[in-house]
mmCIF file with all atom_site columns, C-alpha atoms in Angstrom:
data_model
loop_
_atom_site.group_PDB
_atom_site.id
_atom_site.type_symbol
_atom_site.label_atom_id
_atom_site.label_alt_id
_atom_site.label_comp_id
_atom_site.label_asym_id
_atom_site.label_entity_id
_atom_site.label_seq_id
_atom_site.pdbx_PDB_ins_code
_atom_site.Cartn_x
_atom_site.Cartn_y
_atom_site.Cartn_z
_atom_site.occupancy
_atom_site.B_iso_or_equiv
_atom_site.pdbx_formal_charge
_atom_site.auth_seq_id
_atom_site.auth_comp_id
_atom_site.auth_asym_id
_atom_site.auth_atom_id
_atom_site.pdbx_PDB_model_num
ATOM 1   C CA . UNK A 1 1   ? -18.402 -8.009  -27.562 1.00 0.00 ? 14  UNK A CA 1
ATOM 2   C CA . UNK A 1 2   ? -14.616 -8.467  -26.315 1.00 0.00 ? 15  UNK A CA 1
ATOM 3   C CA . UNK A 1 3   ? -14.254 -5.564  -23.011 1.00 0.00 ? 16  UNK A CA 1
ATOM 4   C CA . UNK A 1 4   ? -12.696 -2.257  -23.804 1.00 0.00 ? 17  UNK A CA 1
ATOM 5   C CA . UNK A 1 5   ? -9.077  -2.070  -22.892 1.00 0.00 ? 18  UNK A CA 1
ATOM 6   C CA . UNK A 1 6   ? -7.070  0.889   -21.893 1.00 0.00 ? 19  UNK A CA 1
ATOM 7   C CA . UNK A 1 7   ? -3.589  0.884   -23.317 1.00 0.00 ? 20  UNK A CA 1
ATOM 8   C CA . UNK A 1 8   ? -2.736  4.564   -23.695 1.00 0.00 ? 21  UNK A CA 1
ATOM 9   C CA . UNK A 1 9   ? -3.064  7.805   -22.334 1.00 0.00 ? 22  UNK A CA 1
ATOM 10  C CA . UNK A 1 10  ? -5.485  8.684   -25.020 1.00 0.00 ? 23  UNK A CA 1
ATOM 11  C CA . UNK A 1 11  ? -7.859  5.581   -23.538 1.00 0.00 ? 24  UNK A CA 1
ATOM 12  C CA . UNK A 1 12  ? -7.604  7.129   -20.233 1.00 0.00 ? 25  UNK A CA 1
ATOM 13  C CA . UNK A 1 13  ? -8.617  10.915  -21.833 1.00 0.00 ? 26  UNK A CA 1
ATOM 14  C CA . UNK A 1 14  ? -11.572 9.498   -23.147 1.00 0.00 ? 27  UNK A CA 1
ATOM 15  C CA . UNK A 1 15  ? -12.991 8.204   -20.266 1.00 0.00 ? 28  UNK A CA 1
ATOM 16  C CA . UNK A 1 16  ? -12.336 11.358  -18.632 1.00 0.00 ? 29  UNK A CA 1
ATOM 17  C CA . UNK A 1 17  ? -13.999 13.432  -20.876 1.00 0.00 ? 30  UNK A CA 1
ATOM 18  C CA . UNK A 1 18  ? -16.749 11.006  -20.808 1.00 0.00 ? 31  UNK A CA 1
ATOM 19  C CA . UNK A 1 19  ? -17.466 11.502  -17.131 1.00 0.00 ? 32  UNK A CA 1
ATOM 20  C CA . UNK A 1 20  ? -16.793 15.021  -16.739 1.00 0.00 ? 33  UNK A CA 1
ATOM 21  C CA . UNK A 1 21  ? -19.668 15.075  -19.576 1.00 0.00 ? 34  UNK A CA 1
ATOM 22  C CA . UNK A 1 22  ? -21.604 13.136  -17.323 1.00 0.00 ? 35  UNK A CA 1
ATOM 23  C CA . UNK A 1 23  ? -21.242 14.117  -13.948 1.00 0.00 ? 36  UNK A CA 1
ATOM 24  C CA . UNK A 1 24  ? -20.194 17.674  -12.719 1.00 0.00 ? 37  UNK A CA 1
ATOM 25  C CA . UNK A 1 25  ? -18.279 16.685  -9.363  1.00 0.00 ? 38  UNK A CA 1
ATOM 26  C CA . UNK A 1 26  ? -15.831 14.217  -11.577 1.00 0.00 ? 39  UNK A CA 1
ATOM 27  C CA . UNK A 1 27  ? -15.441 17.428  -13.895 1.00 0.00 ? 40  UNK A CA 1
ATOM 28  C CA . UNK A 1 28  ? -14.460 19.537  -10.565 1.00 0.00 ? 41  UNK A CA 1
ATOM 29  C CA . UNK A 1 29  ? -12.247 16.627  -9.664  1.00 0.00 ? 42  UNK A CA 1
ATOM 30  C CA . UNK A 1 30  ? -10.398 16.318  -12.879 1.00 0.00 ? 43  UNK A CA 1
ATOM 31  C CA . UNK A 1 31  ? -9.837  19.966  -12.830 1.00 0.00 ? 44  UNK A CA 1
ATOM 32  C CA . UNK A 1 32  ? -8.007  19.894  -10.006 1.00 0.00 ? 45  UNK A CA 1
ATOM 33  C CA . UNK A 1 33  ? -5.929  16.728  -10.914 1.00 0.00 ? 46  UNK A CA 1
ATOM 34  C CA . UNK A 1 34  ? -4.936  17.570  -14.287 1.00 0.00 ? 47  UNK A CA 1
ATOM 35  C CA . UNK A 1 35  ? -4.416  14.726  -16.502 1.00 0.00 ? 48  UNK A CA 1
ATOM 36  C CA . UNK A 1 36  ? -4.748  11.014  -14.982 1.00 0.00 ? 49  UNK A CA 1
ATOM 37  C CA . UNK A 1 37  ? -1.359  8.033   -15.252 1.00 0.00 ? 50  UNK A CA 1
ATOM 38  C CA . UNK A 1 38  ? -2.378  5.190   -17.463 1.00 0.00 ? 51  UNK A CA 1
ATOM 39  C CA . UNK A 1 39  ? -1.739  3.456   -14.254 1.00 0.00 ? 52  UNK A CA 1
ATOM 40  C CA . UNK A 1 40  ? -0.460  0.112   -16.744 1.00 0.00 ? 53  UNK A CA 1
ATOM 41  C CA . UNK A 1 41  ? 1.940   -2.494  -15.652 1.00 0.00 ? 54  UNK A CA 1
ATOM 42  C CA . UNK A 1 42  ? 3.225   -5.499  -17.362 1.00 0.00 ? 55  UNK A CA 1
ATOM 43  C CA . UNK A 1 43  ? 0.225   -8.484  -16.239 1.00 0.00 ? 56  UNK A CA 1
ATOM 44  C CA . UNK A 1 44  ? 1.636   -11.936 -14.739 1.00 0.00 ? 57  UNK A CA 1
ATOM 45  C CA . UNK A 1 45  ? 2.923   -13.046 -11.372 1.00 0.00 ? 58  UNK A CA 1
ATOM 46  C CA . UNK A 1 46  ? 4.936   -10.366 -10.142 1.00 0.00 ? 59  UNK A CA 1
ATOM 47  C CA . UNK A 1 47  ? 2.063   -8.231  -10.657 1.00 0.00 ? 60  UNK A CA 1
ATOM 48  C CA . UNK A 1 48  ? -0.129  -9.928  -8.826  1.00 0.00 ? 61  UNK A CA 1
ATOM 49  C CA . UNK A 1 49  ? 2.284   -10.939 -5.814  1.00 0.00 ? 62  UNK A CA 1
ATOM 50  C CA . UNK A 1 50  ? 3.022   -6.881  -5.697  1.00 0.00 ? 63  UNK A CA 1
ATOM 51  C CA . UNK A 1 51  ? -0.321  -6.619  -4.926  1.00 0.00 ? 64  UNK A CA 1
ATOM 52  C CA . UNK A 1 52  ? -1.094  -9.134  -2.348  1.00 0.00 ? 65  UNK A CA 1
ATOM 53  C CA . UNK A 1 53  ? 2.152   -7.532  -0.466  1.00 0.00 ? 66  UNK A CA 1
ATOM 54  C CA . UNK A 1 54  ? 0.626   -4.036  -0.724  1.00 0.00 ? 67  UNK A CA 1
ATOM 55  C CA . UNK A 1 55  ? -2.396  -5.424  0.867   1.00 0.00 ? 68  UNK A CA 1
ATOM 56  C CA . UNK A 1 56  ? -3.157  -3.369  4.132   1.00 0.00 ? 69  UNK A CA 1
ATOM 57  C CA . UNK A 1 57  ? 0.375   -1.475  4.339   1.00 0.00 ? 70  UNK A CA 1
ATOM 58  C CA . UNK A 1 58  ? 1.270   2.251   3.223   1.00 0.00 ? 71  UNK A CA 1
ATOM 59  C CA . UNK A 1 59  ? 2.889   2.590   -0.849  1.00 0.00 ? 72  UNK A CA 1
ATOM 60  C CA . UNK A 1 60  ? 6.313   3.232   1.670   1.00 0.00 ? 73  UNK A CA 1
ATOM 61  C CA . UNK A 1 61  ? 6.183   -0.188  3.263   1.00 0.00 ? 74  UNK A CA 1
ATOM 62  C CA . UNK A 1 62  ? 5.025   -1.934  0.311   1.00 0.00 ? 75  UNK A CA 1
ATOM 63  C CA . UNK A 1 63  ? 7.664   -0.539  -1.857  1.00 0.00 ? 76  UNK A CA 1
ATOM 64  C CA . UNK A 1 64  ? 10.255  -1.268  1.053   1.00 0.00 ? 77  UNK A CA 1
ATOM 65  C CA . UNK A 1 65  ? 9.084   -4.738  0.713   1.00 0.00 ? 78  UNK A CA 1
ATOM 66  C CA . UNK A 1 66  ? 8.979   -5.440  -3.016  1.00 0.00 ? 79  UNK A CA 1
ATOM 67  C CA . UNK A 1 67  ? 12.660  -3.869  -3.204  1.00 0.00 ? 80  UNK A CA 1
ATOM 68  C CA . UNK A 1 68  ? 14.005  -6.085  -0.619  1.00 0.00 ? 81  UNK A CA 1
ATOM 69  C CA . UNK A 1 69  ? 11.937  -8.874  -2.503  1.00 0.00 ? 82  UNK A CA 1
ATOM 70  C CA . UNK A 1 70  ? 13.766  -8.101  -6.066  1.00 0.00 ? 83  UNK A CA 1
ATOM 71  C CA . UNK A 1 71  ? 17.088  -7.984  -4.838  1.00 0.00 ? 84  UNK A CA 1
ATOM 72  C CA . UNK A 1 72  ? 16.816  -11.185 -3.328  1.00 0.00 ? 85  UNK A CA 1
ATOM 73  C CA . UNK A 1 73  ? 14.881  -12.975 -6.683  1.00 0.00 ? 86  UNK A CA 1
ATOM 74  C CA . UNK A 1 74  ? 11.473  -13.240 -4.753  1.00 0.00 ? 87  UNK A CA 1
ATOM 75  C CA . UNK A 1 75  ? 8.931   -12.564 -7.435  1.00 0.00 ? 88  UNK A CA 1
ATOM 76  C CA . UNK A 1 76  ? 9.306   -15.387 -9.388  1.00 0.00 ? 89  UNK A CA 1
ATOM 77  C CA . UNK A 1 77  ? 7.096   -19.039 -8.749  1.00 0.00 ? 90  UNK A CA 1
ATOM 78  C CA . UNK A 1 78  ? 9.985   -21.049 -8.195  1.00 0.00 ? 91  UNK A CA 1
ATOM 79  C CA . UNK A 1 79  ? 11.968  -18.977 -6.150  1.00 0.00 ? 92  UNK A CA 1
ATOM 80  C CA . UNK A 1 80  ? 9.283   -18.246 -3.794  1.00 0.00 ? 93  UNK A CA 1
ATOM 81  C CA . UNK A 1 81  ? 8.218   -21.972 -3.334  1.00 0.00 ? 94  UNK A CA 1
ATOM 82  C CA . UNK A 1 82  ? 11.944  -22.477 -2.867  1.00 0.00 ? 95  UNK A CA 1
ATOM 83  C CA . UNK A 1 83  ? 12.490  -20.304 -0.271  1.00 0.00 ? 96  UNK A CA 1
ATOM 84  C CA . UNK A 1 84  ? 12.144  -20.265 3.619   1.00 0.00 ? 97  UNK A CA 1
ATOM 85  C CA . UNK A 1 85  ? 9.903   -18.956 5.679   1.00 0.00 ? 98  UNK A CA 1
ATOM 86  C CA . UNK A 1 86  ? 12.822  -17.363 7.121   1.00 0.00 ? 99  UNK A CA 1
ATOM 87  C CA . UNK A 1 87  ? 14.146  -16.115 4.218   1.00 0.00 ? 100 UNK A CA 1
ATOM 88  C CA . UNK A 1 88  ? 10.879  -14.796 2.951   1.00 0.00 ? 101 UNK A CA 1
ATOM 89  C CA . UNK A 1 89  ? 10.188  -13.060 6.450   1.00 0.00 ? 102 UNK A CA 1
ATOM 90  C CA . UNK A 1 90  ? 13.692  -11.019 5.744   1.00 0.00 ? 103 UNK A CA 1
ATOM 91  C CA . UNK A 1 91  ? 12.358  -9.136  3.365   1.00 0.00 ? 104 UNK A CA 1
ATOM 92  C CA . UNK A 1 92  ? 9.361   -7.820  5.360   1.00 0.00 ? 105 UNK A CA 1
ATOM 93  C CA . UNK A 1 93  ? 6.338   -10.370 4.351   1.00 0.00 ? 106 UNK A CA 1
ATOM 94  C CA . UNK A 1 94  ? 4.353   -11.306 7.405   1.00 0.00 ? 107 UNK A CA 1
ATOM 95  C CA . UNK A 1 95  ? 3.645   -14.592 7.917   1.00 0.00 ? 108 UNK A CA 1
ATOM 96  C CA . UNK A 1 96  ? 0.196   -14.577 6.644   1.00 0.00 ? 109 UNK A CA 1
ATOM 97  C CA . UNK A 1 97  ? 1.649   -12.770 3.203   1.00 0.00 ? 110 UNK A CA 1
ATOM 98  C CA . UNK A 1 98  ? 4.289   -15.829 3.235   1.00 0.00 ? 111 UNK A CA 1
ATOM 99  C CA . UNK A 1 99  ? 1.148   -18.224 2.809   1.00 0.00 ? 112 UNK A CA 1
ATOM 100 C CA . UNK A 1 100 ? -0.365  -16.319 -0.001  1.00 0.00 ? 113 UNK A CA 1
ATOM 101 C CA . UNK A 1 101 ? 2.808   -15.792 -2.004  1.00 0.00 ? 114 UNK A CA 1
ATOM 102 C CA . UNK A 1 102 ? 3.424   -19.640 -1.853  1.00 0.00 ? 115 UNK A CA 1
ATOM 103 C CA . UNK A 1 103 ? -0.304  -20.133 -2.670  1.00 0.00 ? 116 UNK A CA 1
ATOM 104 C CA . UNK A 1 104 ? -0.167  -17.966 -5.611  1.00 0.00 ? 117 UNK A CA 1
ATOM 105 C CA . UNK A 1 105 ? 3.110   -19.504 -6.768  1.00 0.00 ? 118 UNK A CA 1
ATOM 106 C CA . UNK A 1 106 ? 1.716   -23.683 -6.236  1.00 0.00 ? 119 UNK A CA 1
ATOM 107 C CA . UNK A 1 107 ? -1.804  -21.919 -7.850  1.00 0.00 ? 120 UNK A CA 1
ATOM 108 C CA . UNK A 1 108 ? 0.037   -21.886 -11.481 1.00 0.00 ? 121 UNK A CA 1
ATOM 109 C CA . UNK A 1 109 ? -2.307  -19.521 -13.192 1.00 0.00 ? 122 UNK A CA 1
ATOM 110 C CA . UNK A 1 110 ? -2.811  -18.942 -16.994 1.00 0.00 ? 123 UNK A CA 1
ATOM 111 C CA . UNK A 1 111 ? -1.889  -15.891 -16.868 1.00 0.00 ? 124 UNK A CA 1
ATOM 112 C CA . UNK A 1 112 ? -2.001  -15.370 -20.536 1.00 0.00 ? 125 UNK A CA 1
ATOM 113 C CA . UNK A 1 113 ? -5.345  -17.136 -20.849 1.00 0.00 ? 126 UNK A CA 1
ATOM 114 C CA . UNK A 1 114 ? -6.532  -14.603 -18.735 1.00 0.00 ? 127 UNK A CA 1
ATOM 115 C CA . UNK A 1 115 ? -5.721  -11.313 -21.050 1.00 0.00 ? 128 UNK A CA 1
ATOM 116 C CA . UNK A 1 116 ? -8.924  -12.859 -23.163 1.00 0.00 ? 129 UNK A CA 1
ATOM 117 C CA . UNK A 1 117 ? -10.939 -13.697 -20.476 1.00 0.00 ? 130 UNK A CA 1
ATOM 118 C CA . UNK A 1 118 ? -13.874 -11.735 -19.673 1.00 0.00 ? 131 UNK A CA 1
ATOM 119 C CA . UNK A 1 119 ? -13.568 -9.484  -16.265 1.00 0.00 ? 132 UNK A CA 1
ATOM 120 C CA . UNK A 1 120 ? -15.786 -12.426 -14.232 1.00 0.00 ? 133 UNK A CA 1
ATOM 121 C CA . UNK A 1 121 ? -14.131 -15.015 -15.049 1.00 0.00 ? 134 UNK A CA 1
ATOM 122 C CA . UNK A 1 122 ? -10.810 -13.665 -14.474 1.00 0.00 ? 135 UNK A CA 1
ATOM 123 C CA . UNK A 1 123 ? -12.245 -12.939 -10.665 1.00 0.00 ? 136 UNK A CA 1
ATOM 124 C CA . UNK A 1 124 ? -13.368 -15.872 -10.265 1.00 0.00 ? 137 UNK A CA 1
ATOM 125 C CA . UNK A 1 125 ? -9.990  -17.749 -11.017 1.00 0.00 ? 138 UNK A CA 1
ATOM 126 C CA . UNK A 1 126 ? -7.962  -15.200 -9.247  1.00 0.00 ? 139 UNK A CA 1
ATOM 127 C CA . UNK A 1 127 ? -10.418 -15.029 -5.949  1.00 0.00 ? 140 UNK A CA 1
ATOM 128 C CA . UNK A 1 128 ? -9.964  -18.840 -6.015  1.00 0.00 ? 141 UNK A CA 1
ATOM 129 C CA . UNK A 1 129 ? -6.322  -18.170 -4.630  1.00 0.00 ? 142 UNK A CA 1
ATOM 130 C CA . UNK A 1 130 ? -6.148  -17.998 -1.091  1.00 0.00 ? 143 UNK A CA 1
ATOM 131 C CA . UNK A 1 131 ? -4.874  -14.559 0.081   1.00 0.00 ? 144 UNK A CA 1
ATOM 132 C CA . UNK A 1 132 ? -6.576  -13.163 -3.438  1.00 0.00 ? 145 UNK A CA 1
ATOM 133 C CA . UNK A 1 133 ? -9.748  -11.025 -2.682  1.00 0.00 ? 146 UNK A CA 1
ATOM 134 C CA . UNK A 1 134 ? -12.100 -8.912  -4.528  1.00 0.00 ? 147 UNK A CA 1
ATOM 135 C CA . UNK A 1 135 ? -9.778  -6.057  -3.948  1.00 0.00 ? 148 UNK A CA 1
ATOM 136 C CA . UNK A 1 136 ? -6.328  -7.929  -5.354  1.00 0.00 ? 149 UNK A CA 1
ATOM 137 C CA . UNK A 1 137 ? -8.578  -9.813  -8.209  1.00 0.00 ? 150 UNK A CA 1
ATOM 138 C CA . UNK A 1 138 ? -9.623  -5.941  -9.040  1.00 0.00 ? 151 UNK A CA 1
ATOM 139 C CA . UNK A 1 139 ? -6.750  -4.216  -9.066  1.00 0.00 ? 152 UNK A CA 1
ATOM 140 C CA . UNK A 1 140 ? -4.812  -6.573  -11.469 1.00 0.00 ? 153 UNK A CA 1
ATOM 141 C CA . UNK A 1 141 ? -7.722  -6.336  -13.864 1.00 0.00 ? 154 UNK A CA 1
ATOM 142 C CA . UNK A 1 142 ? -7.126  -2.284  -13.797 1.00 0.00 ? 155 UNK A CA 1
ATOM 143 C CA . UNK A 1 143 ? -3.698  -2.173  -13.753 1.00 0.00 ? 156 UNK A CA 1
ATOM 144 C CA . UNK A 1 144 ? -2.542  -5.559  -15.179 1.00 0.00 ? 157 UNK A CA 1
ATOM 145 C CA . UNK A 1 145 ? -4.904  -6.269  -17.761 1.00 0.00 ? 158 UNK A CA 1
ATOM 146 C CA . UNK A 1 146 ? -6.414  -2.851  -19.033 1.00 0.00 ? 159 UNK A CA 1
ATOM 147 C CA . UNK A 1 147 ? -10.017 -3.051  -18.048 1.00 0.00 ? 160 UNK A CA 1
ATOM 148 C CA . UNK A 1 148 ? -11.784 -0.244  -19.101 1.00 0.00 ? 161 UNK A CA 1
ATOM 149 C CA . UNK A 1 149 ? -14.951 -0.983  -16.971 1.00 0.00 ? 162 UNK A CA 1
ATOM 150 C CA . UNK A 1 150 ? -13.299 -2.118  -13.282 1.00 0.00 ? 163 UNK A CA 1
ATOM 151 C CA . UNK A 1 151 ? -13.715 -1.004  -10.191 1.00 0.00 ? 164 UNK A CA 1
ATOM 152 C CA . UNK A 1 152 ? -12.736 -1.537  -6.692  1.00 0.00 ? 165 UNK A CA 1
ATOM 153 C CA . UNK A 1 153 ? -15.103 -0.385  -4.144  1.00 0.00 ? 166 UNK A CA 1
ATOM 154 C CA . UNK A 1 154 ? -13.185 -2.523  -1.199  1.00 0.00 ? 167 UNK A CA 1
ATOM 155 C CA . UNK A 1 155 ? -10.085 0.140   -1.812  1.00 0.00 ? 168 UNK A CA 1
ATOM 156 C CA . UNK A 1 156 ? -9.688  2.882   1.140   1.00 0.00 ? 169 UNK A CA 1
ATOM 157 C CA . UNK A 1 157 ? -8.540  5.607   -0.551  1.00 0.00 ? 170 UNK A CA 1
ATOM 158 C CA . UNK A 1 158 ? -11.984 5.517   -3.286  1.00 0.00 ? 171 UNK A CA 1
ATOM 159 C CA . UNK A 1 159 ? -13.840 5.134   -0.882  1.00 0.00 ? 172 UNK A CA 1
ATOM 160 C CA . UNK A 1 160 ? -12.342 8.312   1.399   1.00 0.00 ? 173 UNK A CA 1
ATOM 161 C CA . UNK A 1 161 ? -12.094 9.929   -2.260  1.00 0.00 ? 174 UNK A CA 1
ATOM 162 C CA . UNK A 1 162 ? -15.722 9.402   -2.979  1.00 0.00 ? 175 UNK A CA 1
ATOM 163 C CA . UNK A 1 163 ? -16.832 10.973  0.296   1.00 0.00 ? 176 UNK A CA 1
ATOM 164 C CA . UNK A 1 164 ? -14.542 13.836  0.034   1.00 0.00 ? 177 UNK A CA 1
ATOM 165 C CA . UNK A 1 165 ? -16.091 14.559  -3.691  1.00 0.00 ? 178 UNK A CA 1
ATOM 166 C CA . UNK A 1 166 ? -19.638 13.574  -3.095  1.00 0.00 ? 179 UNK A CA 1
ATOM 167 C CA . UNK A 1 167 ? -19.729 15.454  0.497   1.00 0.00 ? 180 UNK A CA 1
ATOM 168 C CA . UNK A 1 168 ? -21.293 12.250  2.089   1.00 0.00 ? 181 UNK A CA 1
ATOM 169 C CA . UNK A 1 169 ? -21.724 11.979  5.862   1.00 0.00 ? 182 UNK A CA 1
ATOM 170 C CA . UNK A 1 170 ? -19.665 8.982   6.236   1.00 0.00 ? 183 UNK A CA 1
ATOM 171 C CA . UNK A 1 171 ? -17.120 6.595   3.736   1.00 0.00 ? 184 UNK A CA 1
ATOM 172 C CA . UNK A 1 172 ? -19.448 4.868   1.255   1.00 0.00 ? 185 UNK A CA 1
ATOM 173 C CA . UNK A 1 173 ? -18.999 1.147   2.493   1.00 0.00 ? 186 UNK A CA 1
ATOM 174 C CA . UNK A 1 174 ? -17.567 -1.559  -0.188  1.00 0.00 ? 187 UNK A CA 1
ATOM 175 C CA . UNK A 1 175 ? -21.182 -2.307  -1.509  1.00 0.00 ? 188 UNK A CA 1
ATOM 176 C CA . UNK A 1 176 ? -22.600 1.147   -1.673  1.00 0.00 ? 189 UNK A CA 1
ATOM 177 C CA . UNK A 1 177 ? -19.476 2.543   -3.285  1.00 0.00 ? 190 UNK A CA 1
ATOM 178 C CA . UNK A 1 178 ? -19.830 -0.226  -5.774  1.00 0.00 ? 191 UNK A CA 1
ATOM 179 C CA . UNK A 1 179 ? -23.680 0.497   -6.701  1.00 0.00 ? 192 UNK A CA 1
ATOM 180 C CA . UNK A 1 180 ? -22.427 4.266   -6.986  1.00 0.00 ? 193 UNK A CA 1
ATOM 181 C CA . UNK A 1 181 ? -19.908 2.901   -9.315  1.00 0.00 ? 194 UNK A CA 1
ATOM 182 C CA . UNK A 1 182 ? -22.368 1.172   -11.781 1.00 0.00 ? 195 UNK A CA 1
ATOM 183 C CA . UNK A 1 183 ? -23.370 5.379   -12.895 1.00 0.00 ? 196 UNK A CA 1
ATOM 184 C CA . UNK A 1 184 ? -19.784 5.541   -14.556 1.00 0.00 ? 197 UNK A CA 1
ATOM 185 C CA . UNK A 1 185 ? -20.062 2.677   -16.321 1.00 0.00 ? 198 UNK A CA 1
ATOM 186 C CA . UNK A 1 186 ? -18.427 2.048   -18.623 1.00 0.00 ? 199 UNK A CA 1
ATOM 187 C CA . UNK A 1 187 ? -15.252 3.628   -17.987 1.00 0.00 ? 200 UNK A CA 1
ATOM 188 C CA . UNK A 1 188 ? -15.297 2.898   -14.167 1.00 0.00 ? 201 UNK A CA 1
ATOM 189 C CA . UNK A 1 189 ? -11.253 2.198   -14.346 1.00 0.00 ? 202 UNK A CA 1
ATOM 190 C CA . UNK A 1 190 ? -11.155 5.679   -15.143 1.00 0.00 ? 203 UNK A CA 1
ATOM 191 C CA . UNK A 1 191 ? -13.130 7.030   -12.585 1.00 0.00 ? 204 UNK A CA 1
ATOM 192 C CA . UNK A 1 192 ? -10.742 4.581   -9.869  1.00 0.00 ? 205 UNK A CA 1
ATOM 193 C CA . UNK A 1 193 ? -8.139  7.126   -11.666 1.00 0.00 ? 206 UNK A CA 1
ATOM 194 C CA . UNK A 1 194 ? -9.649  10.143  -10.964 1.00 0.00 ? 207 UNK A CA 1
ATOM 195 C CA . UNK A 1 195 ? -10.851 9.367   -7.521  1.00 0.00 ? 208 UNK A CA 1
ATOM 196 C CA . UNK A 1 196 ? -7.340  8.138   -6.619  1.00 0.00 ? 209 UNK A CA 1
ATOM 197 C CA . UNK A 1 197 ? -5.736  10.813  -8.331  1.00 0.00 ? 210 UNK A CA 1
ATOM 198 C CA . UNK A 1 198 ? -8.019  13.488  -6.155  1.00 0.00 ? 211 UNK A CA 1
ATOM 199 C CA . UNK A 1 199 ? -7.597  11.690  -3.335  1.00 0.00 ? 212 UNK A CA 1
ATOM 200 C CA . UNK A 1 200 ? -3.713  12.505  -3.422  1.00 0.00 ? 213 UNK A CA 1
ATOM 201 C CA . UNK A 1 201 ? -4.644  16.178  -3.817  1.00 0.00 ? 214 UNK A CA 1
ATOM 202 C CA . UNK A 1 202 ? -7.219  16.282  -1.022  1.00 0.00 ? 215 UNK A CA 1
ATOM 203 C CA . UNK A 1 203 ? -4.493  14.809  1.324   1.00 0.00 ? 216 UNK A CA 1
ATOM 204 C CA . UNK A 1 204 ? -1.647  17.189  -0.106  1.00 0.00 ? 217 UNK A CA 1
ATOM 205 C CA . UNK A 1 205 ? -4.251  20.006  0.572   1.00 0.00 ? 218 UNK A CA 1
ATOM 206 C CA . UNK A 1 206 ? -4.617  18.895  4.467   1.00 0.00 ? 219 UNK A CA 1
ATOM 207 C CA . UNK A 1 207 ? -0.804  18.491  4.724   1.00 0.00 ? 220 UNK A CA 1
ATOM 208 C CA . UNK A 1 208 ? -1.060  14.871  4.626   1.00 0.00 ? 221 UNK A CA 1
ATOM 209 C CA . UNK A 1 209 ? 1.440   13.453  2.064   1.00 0.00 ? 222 UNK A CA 1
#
């Protein structure tokens, strides 16, 4: 059986409803963040180099970064491996993001291959990659390729998210968020929606952002 993909905001409603059904707190959630983004962007390289330069930064800096990175033609293969470190540094990469943007771009991925591919085997070519972790791998299988049934426990804000909406003691680490995860199978993409989505109302609540 090929793995569900969400590719409209009527995917992403289903899985909703299907968890409020199942679970009471994700129905209290979704109440108070109204209807979720499809959260979709086009799949390839640039997709996943925005995501290894949003690794560990705030949505500001990373979006400062990628801007500066546009205007000056570095999200494409060639351009990066054609660059300088110097040049590359301009725009705001660190020096350890400068490695894994040229070892993505030398890495020459499949990356339409990889829209057939089952979830594991996508993570295990993209976590192959130096600078690509579970997290990266993850994320570009929610938001690059559609998986319905994705999650990433390693992510901050779930994991914060979770706590907040399961009034735990402490932030579920990466693995036990990721055994909680397994109950909202299989629309767990959806439920990384919903807990990121009440995460940003949580925060707005306590005059955070």
């Amino acid at each position: 059986m090929s793995a569900r993909i969400i590719s409209s905001i009527e995917d992403v409603e289903e899985g909703a409803r299907h968890l409020c059904a199942l679970c009471p707190r994700m129905a209290d959630a979704y109440q108070k963040t109204g209807p979720l983004p499809l959260r979709r962007k086009p799949d390839g390289f640039s997709n996943l180099l925005g995501t290894i330069v949003s690794q560990q930064v705030s949505v500001a800096s990373a979006n400062a970064i990628w801007n500066r990175m546009e205007s000056a033609g570095f999200t494409r293969p060639d351009n990066i491996m054609n660059a300088s470190d110097e040049q590359l540094s301009n725009t705001g990469l660190s020096g350890r993001k400068i490695r894994y943007a040229r070892a993505l771009a030398e890495a020459d991925i499949d990356f339409v291959s990889l829209r057939e591919a089952p979830p594991g085997e996508v993570l295990e070519k993209l976590v192959s990659v130096k600078g690509i972790g579970f997290w990266t791998a993850e994320i570009y299988l929610i938001t690059g390729l559609g998986h319905a049934d994705v999650f990433a426990p390693g992510d901050l804000a779930l994991q914060e998210s979770a706590r907040i909406l399961y009034d735990l003691p402490r932030r579920p680490r990466e693995r036990e968020l990721r055994s909680m995860a397994m109950a909202w199978s299989p629309w767990r993409s959806v439920a990384a929606r919903l807990l990121w989505a009440y995460y940003r109302v949580e925060k707005q609540r306590d005059g955070i952002g």
